[in-house]
Coordinates of C-alpha atoms in Angstrom, one line a residue:
X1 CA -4.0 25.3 -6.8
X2 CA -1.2 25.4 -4.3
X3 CA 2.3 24.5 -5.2
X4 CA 2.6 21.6 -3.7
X5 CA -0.6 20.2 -5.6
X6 CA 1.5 19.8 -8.0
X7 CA 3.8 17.4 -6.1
X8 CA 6.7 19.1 -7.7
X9 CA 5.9 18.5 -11.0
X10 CA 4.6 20.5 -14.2
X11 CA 1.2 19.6 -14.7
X12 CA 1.2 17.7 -17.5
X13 CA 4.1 15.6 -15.3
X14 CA 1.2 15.6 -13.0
X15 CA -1.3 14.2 -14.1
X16 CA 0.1 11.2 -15.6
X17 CA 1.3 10.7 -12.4
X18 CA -1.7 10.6 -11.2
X19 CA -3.2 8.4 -13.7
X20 CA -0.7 5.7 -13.2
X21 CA -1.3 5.5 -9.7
X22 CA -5.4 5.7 -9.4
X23 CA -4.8 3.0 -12.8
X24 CA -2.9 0.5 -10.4
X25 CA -5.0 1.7 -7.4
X26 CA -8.2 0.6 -9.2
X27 CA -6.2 -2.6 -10.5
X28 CA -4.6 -4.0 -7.6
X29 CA -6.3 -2.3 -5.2
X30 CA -4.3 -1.2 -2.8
X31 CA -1.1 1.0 -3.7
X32 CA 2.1 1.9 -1.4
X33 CA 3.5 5.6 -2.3
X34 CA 4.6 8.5 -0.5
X35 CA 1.6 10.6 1.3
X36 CA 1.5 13.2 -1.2
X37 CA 0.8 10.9 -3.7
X38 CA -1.5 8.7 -1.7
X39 CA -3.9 12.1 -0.8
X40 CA -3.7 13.6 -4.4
X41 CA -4.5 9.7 -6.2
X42 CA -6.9 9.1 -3.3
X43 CA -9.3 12.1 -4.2
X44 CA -9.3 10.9 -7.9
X45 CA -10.4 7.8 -7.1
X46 CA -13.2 9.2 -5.1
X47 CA -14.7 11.0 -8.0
X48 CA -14.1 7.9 -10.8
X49 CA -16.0 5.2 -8.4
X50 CA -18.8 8.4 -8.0
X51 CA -19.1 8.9 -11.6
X52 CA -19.3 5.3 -11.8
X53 CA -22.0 4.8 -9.2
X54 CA -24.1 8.0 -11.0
X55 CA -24.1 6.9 -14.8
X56 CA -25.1 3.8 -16.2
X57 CA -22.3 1.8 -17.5
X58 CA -23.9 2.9 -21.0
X59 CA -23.8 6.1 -20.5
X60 CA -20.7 7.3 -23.3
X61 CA -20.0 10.6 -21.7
X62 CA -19.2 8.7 -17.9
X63 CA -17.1 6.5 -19.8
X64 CA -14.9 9.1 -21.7
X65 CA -14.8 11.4 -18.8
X66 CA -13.5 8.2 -16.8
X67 CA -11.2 7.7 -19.5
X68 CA -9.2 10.6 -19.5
X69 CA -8.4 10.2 -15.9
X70 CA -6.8 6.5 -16.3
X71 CA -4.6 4.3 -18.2
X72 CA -5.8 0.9 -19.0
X73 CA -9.1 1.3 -19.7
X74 CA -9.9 -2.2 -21.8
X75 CA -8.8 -3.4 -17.8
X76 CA -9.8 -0.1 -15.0
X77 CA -13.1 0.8 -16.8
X78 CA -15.0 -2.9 -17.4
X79 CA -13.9 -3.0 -13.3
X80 CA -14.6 0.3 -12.5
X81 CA -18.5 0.7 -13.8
X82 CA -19.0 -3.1 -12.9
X83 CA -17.4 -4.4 -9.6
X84 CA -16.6 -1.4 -8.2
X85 CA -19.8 0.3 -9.0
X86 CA -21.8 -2.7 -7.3
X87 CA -19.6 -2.9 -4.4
X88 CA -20.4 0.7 -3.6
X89 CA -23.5 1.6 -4.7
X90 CA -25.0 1.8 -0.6
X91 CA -21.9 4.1 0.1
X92 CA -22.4 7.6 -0.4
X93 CA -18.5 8.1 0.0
X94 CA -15.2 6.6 1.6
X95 CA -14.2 4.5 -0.8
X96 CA -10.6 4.6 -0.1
X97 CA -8.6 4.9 2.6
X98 CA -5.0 5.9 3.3
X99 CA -2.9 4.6 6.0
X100 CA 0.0 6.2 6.9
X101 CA 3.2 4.2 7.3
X102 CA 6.7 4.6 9.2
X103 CA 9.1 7.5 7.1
X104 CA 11.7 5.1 5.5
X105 CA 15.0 4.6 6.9
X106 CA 16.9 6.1 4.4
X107 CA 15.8 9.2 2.9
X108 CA 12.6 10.2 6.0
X109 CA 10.0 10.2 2.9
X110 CA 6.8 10.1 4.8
X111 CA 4.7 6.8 3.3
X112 CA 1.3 5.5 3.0
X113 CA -1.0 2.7 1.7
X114 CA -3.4 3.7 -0.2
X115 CA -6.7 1.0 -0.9
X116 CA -9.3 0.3 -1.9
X117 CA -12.5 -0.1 1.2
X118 CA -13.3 -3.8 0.9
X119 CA -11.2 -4.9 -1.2
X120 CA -8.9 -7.6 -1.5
X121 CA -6.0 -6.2 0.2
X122 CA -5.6 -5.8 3.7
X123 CA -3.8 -3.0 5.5
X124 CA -2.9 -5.1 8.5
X125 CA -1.6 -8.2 6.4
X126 CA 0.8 -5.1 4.5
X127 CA 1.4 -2.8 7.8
X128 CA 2.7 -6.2 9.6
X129 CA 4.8 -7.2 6.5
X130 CA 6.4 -4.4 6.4
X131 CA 7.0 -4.3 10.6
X132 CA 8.8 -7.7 10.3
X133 CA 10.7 -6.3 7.0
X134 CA 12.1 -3.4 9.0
X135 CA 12.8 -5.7 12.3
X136 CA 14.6 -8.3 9.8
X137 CA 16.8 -5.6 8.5
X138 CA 17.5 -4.3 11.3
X139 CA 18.2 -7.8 13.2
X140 CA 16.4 -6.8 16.2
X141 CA 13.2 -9.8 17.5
X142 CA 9.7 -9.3 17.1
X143 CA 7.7 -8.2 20.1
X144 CA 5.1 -9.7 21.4
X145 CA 2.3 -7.8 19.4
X146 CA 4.1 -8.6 16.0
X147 CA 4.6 -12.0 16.6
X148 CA 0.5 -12.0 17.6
X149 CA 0.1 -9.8 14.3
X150 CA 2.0 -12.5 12.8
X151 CA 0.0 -14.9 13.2
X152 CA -3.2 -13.5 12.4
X153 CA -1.6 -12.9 8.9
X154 CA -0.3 -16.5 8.3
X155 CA -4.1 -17.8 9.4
X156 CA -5.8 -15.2 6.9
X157 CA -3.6 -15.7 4.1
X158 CA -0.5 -18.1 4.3
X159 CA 2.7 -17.9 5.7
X160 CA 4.0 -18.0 1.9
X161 CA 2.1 -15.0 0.8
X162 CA 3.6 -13.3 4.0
X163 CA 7.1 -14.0 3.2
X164 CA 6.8 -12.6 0.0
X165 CA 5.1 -9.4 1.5
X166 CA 7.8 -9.2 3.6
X167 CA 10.6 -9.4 0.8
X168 CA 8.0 -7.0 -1.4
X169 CA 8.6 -4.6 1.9
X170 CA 12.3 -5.3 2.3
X171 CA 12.5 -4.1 -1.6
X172 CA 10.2 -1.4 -1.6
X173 CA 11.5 0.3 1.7
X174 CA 14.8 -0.8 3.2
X175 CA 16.8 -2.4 0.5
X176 CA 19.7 0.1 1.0
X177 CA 19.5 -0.3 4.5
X178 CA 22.0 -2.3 6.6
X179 CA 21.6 -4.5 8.9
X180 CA 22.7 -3.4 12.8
X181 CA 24.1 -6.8 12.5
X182 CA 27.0 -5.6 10.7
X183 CA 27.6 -2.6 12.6
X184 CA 29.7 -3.0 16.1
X185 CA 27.4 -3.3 19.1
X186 CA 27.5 -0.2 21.3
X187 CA 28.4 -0.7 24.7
X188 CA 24.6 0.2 25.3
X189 CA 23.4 -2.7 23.6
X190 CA 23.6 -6.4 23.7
X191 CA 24.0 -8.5 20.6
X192 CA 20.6 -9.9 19.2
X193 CA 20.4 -13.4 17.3
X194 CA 19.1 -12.5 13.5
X195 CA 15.4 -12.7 13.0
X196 CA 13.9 -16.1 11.5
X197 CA 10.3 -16.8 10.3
X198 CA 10.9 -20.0 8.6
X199 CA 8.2 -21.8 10.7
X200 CA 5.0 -21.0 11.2
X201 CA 4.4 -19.1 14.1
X202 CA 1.2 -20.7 15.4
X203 CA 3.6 -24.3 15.8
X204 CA 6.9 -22.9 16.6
X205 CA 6.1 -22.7 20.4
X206 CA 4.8 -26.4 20.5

């Protein structure tokens, strides 16, 4: 195993990293971390929902093999060798996918979304969340593809649910960042009136 398997870490540090992460992956379903992370929790997963698809839910030795590689079980493994199992069991792999995200602001750290295939989660609901967080902290409008995204969002879900992705994105990612707002406009640039989503963009043009 390469170095950077390791993520840095001693392996015992490792693994319960890993653990925690394919624990909430399995739980929530869809989990934001850096890419590292993301690659190394996404081939765990793989093999749990496999073992899970191969061995009856009866079967003790799946079970305590699956064990060892989570936290949670009274909650991961019920889900994992039941729902899971079922939702897969015409898939002969893919069960996850990772999406990789913008570095953040601050630091560069490359970052990605790691979830759950079909589940209840969706990439383009968080990926356009966290768009309008970064556009919000930044004070600069939405283009015209955001604003479509947007909407799409608000008519899957609801514009409540979005605004607190967007907050959820604004904490996660750019909380130490600063608005250009407060920064003194550059001779290149024209001052830009602060973003504001308070109505719902599919009646804010009528």
């Amino acid at each position: 195993m390469t170095r950077s398997r390791y993520l840095g870490r001693t392996e015992t540090h490792r693994k319960s990293l890993l653990r925690n992460l394919v624990t909430s992956l399995i739980e929530h379903e869809s989990i934001t971390t850096t890419h590292a992370k993301a690659k190394e929790a996404q081939a765990s997963a793989e093999w749990l929902i496999t073992l899970a698809k191969n061995k009856s839910p009866n079967v003790q030795d799946a079970r305590v093999r699956a064990n060892d590689a989570i936290f949670k079980p009274d909650v991961v493994i019920p889900k994992l060798f039941g729902d899971l199992a079922d939702r897969y069991r015409n898939r002969t792999g893919g069960y996850t996918r990772v999406l990789r995200l913008e570095p953040r602001l601050g630091d560069k750290a490359p970052q990605s979304i790691l979830e759950l295939v079909g589940g209840k989660r969706d990439m383009r609901f968080s990926m356009t969340a966290r768009i309008v967080a970064r556009l919000e902290k930044q004070g600069l409008p939405l283009d015209k593809m955001t604003e479509k995204n947007v909407r799409t969002a608000i008519n899957s879900k609801s514009e409540e649910e979005f605004r607190e992705e967007v907050e959820f994105m604004k904490e996660t990612f750019y909380q130490h960042e600063k608005s250009i707002e407060n920064k003194p406009p550059s001779r290149e640039s024209k001052p830009r009136a602060p973003i504001r989503l308070v109505d719902n963009p599919l009646t804010a043009s009528k």
